[in-house]
Amino acid sequence: MTSVLLLAGGCGTGAQSSASATDATISLWTRDTQKEFINLVADAWNESHDTKVEVTLVPAADFIQKLATSATSGNAPDVASIDLVYLPYFASTGTLEDITELADDLPYKDSLSPSHRALATYNERTYALPFSGEASVLIYNKSLFKAAGLDPEKPPKNYAEIISAANKISDLGPDIHGFAIAGQCGGCNVFEFTPHVWASGGEVLSEDGSQARFDSQEVTDALTFYRRLYTDGTMPAQSRTDNGTHQPAVFQTGRVGMVPLGAFYTQVLKQDSDVDFGVAPLPGKNGGWSSFAGGDEIAVMKNGENKKGARDFVTWATGEQAQKVLADNSITPVRNDLTDEIYVPLDPRNKLFAEAMEKGRTPYSTVEHQLFNDPNGPWIQMINKAVFGGDIAAAQKEGQEAAQAIIDRAPQGTNARGNR
Amino acid sequence: MTPPTGLGRGAAPRRTPARAGVRLAGAALTAPALAMIAVFFYVPLVTMLWMTLHDWPLLGERRFVGLRNYRDALDDVAFRNAVLFTFEYTLISTPVLLVLALALALLVRRSGHAARFFQGLYFMPVVIGLAAGSFLWLFLFQSDIGPVSHLADRLGLTSRNTDWFADKTSALLVVIAMVTWKVVGLQMLLLLAGLQAIPAEVEEAARVDGANKWQTLRHITLPLLRPTLALVLVFSVAGSLLAFDQFFIMTSGGPTNSTITAVYEIYRTSFIQFKLGLGATFSALLMIVLVLVSALQLYLLRSSEPGSEP
Amino acid sequence: MITYSFKSPSEAVAAPPTLYPHDPSLEHYRALAGNGGIDVLDNVRNSVVVSLGTTLATLVLSILAGYGFARLRFPGSNVLFFATLVTFMVPFQALVTPLYLLLDEFGLLNSLLGLTLVYTTFQLPFGLFLMRNSFAAVPRSLEEAARIDGCGHLQTLVRVMLPVAVPGVIATGLLAYFTAWNEFFAALIFVNEQERFTLPVTLSVIAAGALGSRNWGVLQAGVTVTIIPCVIIYVLLEKYYVGGLLSTLKK
């Protein structure tokens, strides 16, 4: 019964066995998908500081749950590197330390990624600093472009050109496909599909996040575009059930002409395959382009023990030393005052990623996870049903209703609630 | 499996002080295990039931809402669909498992090296974790890179590009095949233990009386096996009704959310929609269903409990 | 699967798949050994400690209680026995949050002991079931003989009952070991520090690629590493197990 009483009383007090034992260490949690570079960042800090950063990699699929569970007790880490789309949620629940003054004092605050800054703001207070960038682009196989008689230096600039190129590439052989998507991965498709909508002048959420726009004309056009790619037979069969594992793997084998993916993937391509690839912006229906400006932000946890160390570390993480470690590992920096110097020279293709971080957008919602990233949620179900089922109007209607219901049920609306 | 009860019953009542000692010893020996279960199962269970009365977000403030979660749970279309799918899965997988396990148990029943070898072989997958097994089968059936898809292509059955998980029926079949491979060995073993408890003379007597193999099985073996069958059935049905990992890993609930089980929906509600109170309510409802289903099975297959004297 | 794990990264995703590695490579295992600063050996040791601890605790508790439930019946023992079986009726996912809060209160979060206790609890019902049935099958005459020789309850259990119930003991122990060895969800939620992770959690971390992608080759290597010890232990004990089963039958 004592535990029940404790629960009724609110958050646990648990002073014991915290993730950060002493002031000499700073515990940092991040998703396992960051493992390629996060330890290098930690090493860079450890070499130049007396305190030590201890990294814990958490399986990405369970990251929110684990961070949230720990935040309700005294077991939270000092610092967490969080996918920027989840910041409004964590900020709205009072899990993160308000670091508005710290952020405002940064001399380079205006050079930080605009999307990151927007997502870290909740009720005009700042709860995290930008850490790593990740923008979506169209990655294409230059050898297949050549083989199909396309100009590898002139990637497609609108829906019609992509469809035409995908068909020409698919015609090269039964095992060759023009275009691959991850049709059962919500996170992938908010990253890869929404830029088409934005580039065509549409929205998926209203500005304040209070209205879903899944039924807009621009979404219809983009769905019709994907549907056409599928019915023309340019997609591999696995695209329909791919939860994100197949799409990059199959491009790596050199049998797919185009995939919408991000900067992180170019590192994999350079390491593990000999595919000659190019990068291009994700276009709108009749031209123009957009991108999903994603990545991670780094936040001080309210229940962490080593607040001072945490503040020092998040500040340092936006600095030149840390950002250079990212750039060296094909991760887009979040400082546009540095990109020309430390990032773009490493690979000419990086220029597009840097530009996309500036121009890109990110949906702002405290229920982003339920709307978009949930692999069984309304966004990906709409896309899957429309693209592979064919009834686009019905899929949109159903998606819109489900999404709006989630938004309406979200406690207190999106940006209205005061900081607890 | 009727134990020779006469002896024990006759001996005990004569010495009542010893009987009290037996009770005390029984209580003392079972206490540690019961204490563990009380602390690490019943206390959390009570907490869970307490949660069902609250609007309990993963983060943020919780509010007492009385029975509202129960009303919401009964109205929840997604949960209802998940429950229906879970029943569908259970109704298909249970007979498959039980019949196959019984057939295997009868096959490996005789002594000898071959029988022993196959006992070991069939049981082997049981030691492999459900998650590891799911990943293994997911890989085997991957189109393009999976060996089974390749084999089916070679045999001219399907194309190598066939996506087994794009269709609800074939996805469900692959999952059931994996679960059968993984679980049938354990069920076989339990049934085997039951079979070996049947005295050989009983069946021999039947055969001497002119019953053929099938008749012996139907009229002698199966009725005697009833308590074991009931046990295996209860475990099997409970396992199927609580299925989660295999669908989470292999189908991710797809295609188009058609393979979401009840526990999958509980997971989604609790940890994707962050509604722990509603998730706990689903769990409580599922628990009630499970208790009822198990009680019904035990009632239908009731017979004298092995080794339970008054 | 084993052959897959030895393929080079590009061969692992080749289509059509190759039957055996044409270009054998330890790269996937190297990825396991030195990935992102994770010390896999540490995690293997954690898994061994937790699994052995769970096995031992489950065995001791279920042998004692199994005997109690089978032979030393007391008022309410039937009800209590059935109360343990209720653990099969509740999805573990629903108990994760309450258990988290409970372990937190005991200071057992982030500890292998806490994990062992949780695993033991959820292994106990099946262990109790198996042990109770094993003991119930032992002829009463054996027990009576021991009693007449002046043995107490514990002595009777250890000297007379236990040797006869060896198959049940092995089955209970094996199941507890394998379950603890393979468990993922509780291990993930209840342990925070990387050096205390168990193997399944670590493998999931290692096989993950960016944005939800999965490295099939590394995953196969990881699954191989998880499965092999189980299969070896099983093959070693399987003979003993079958032999024990047969010997009980001869009696």
PDB file of C-alpha atoms in Angstrom, chain A residues 3-4 7-8 10 61-62 64-65 68 71-72 89-90 93 95 175 184 237-238 240-241 243 246 255 369-370 374 376-377 381 384-385 409 420, chain B residues 43 46-47 50 56 58-62 142-144 160-161 163 165-166 249 251-257 260 264 267-268 271-275:
ATOM      1  CA  SER A   3       3.600   2.463  -3.039  1.00  0.00           C
ATOM      2  CA  VAL A   4       0.029   3.342  -3.826  1.00  0.00           C
ATOM      3  CA  LEU A   7       1.832   7.283  -6.358  1.00  0.00           C
ATOM      4  CA  ALA A   8      -1.178   9.225  -5.248  1.00  0.00           C
ATOM      5  CA  GLY A  10       2.726  12.528  -7.208  1.00  0.00           C
ATOM      6  CA  ALA A  61      11.842   2.817 -30.420  1.00  0.00           C
ATOM      7  CA  ASP A  62      11.674   3.003 -26.632  1.00  0.00           C
ATOM      8  CA  ILE A  64      10.547   8.471 -25.173  1.00  0.00           C
ATOM      9  CA  GLN A  65       9.060   5.904 -22.869  1.00  0.00           C
ATOM     10  CA  ALA A  68       9.625   9.794 -19.559  1.00  0.00           C
ATOM     11  CA  ALA A  71      11.787  11.674 -15.505  1.00  0.00           C
ATOM     12  CA  THR A  72       8.906  10.822 -13.179  1.00  0.00           C
ATOM     13  CA  TYR A  89       5.772  17.342 -25.702  1.00  0.00           C
ATOM     14  CA  PHE A  90       8.587  17.168 -23.180  1.00  0.00           C
ATOM     15  CA  THR A  93       5.089  18.293 -19.383  1.00  0.00           C
ATOM     16  CA  THR A  95      10.333  17.585 -17.747  1.00  0.00           C
ATOM     17  CA  ASP A 175      15.204  -6.407 -60.227  1.00  0.00           C
ATOM     18  CA  GLN A 184       5.002   1.355 -42.788  1.00  0.00           C
ATOM     19  CA  ALA A 237       7.200  -4.987 -53.274  1.00  0.00           C
ATOM     20  CA  GLN A 238       8.715  -4.453 -49.838  1.00  0.00           C
ATOM     21  CA  ARG A 240       4.441  -1.512 -48.689  1.00  0.00           C
ATOM     22  CA  THR A 241       5.465  -3.100 -45.386  1.00  0.00           C
ATOM     23  CA  ASN A 243       9.217  -0.205 -41.401  1.00  0.00           C
ATOM     24  CA  HIS A 246      14.526  -2.061 -46.267  1.00  0.00           C
ATOM     25  CA  ARG A 255      19.167  -1.607 -57.596  1.00  0.00           C
ATOM     26  CA  HIS A 369       4.459  11.194 -31.832  1.00  0.00           C
ATOM     27  CA  GLN A 370       0.846  10.049 -31.925  1.00  0.00           C
ATOM     28  CA  ASP A 374       3.513   6.121 -34.418  1.00  0.00           C
ATOM     29  CA  ASN A 376       0.216   2.522 -36.468  1.00  0.00           C
ATOM     30  CA  GLY A 377      -0.859   6.161 -36.306  1.00  0.00           C
ATOM     31  CA  GLN A 381      -1.938   4.677 -42.141  1.00  0.00           C
ATOM     32  CA  ASN A 384      -0.189   3.368 -46.701  1.00  0.00           C
ATOM     33  CA  LYS A 385      -3.884   3.041 -47.523  1.00  0.00           C
ATOM     34  CA  ARG A 409      -7.926  15.010 -26.950  1.00  0.00           C
ATOM     35  CA  ARG A 420       3.754  24.125 -14.587  1.00  0.00           C
TER      36      ARG A 420
ATOM     37  CA  VAL B  43       1.410  -4.958  -5.307  1.00  0.00           C
ATOM     38  CA  VAL B  46      -3.151  -3.326  -7.238  1.00  0.00           C
ATOM     39  CA  THR B  47      -1.295  -0.246  -8.451  1.00  0.00           C
ATOM     40  CA  TRP B  50      -5.600   1.986  -9.036  1.00  0.00           C
ATOM     41  CA  TRP B  56      -2.742   9.011 -15.865  1.00  0.00           C
ATOM     42  CA  LEU B  58       3.098   9.154 -18.826  1.00  0.00           C
ATOM     43  CA  LEU B  59       4.291  12.621 -17.838  1.00  0.00           C
ATOM     44  CA  GLY B  60       2.346  15.348 -16.147  1.00  0.00           C
ATOM     45  CA  GLU B  61      -0.468  15.457 -13.644  1.00  0.00           C
ATOM     46  CA  ARG B  62      -2.818  12.569 -12.990  1.00  0.00           C
ATOM     47  CA  GLN B 142      12.182 -11.042 -46.187  1.00  0.00           C
ATOM     48  CA  SER B 143      11.514 -10.648 -49.861  1.00  0.00           C
ATOM     49  CA  ASP B 144      14.655 -10.318 -51.974  1.00  0.00           C
ATOM     50  CA  ARG B 160      11.388 -13.929 -54.840  1.00  0.00           C
ATOM     51  CA  ASN B 161       9.884 -10.476 -54.649  1.00  0.00           C
ATOM     52  CA  ASP B 163       6.189  -9.588 -49.842  1.00  0.00           C
ATOM     53  CA  PHE B 165       3.884  -9.318 -44.898  1.00  0.00           C
ATOM     54  CA  ALA B 166       1.869  -7.227 -47.366  1.00  0.00           C
ATOM     55  CA  ILE B 249       8.603  -7.478 -34.468  1.00  0.00           C
ATOM     56  CA  THR B 251       4.363  -7.351 -38.833  1.00  0.00           C
ATOM     57  CA  SER B 252       4.528  -4.092 -36.861  1.00  0.00           C
ATOM     58  CA  GLY B 253       0.760  -4.438 -36.762  1.00  0.00           C
ATOM     59  CA  GLY B 254       0.514  -4.225 -40.532  1.00  0.00           C
ATOM     60  CA  PRO B 255      -0.622  -4.358 -43.221  1.00  0.00           C
ATOM     61  CA  THR B 256      -2.783  -1.318 -42.434  1.00  0.00           C
ATOM     62  CA  ASN B 257      -3.136  -2.142 -38.720  1.00  0.00           C
ATOM     63  CA  ILE B 260      -2.701  -5.494 -33.887  1.00  0.00           C
ATOM     64  CA  TYR B 264      -0.128  -4.476 -28.786  1.00  0.00           C
ATOM     65  CA  TYR B 267       1.388  -1.037 -25.466  1.00  0.00           C
ATOM     66  CA  ARG B 268       0.350   1.635 -27.971  1.00  0.00           C
ATOM     67  CA  PHE B 271       3.584   4.141 -24.449  1.00  0.00           C
ATOM     68  CA  ILE B 272       2.737   5.794 -27.741  1.00  0.00           C
ATOM     69  CA  GLN B 273      -0.366   7.698 -26.762  1.00  0.00           C
ATOM     70  CA  PHE B 274       0.970   7.989 -23.199  1.00  0.00           C
ATOM     71  CA  LYS B 275      -2.427   7.159 -21.653  1.00  0.00           C
TER      72      LYS B 275
END
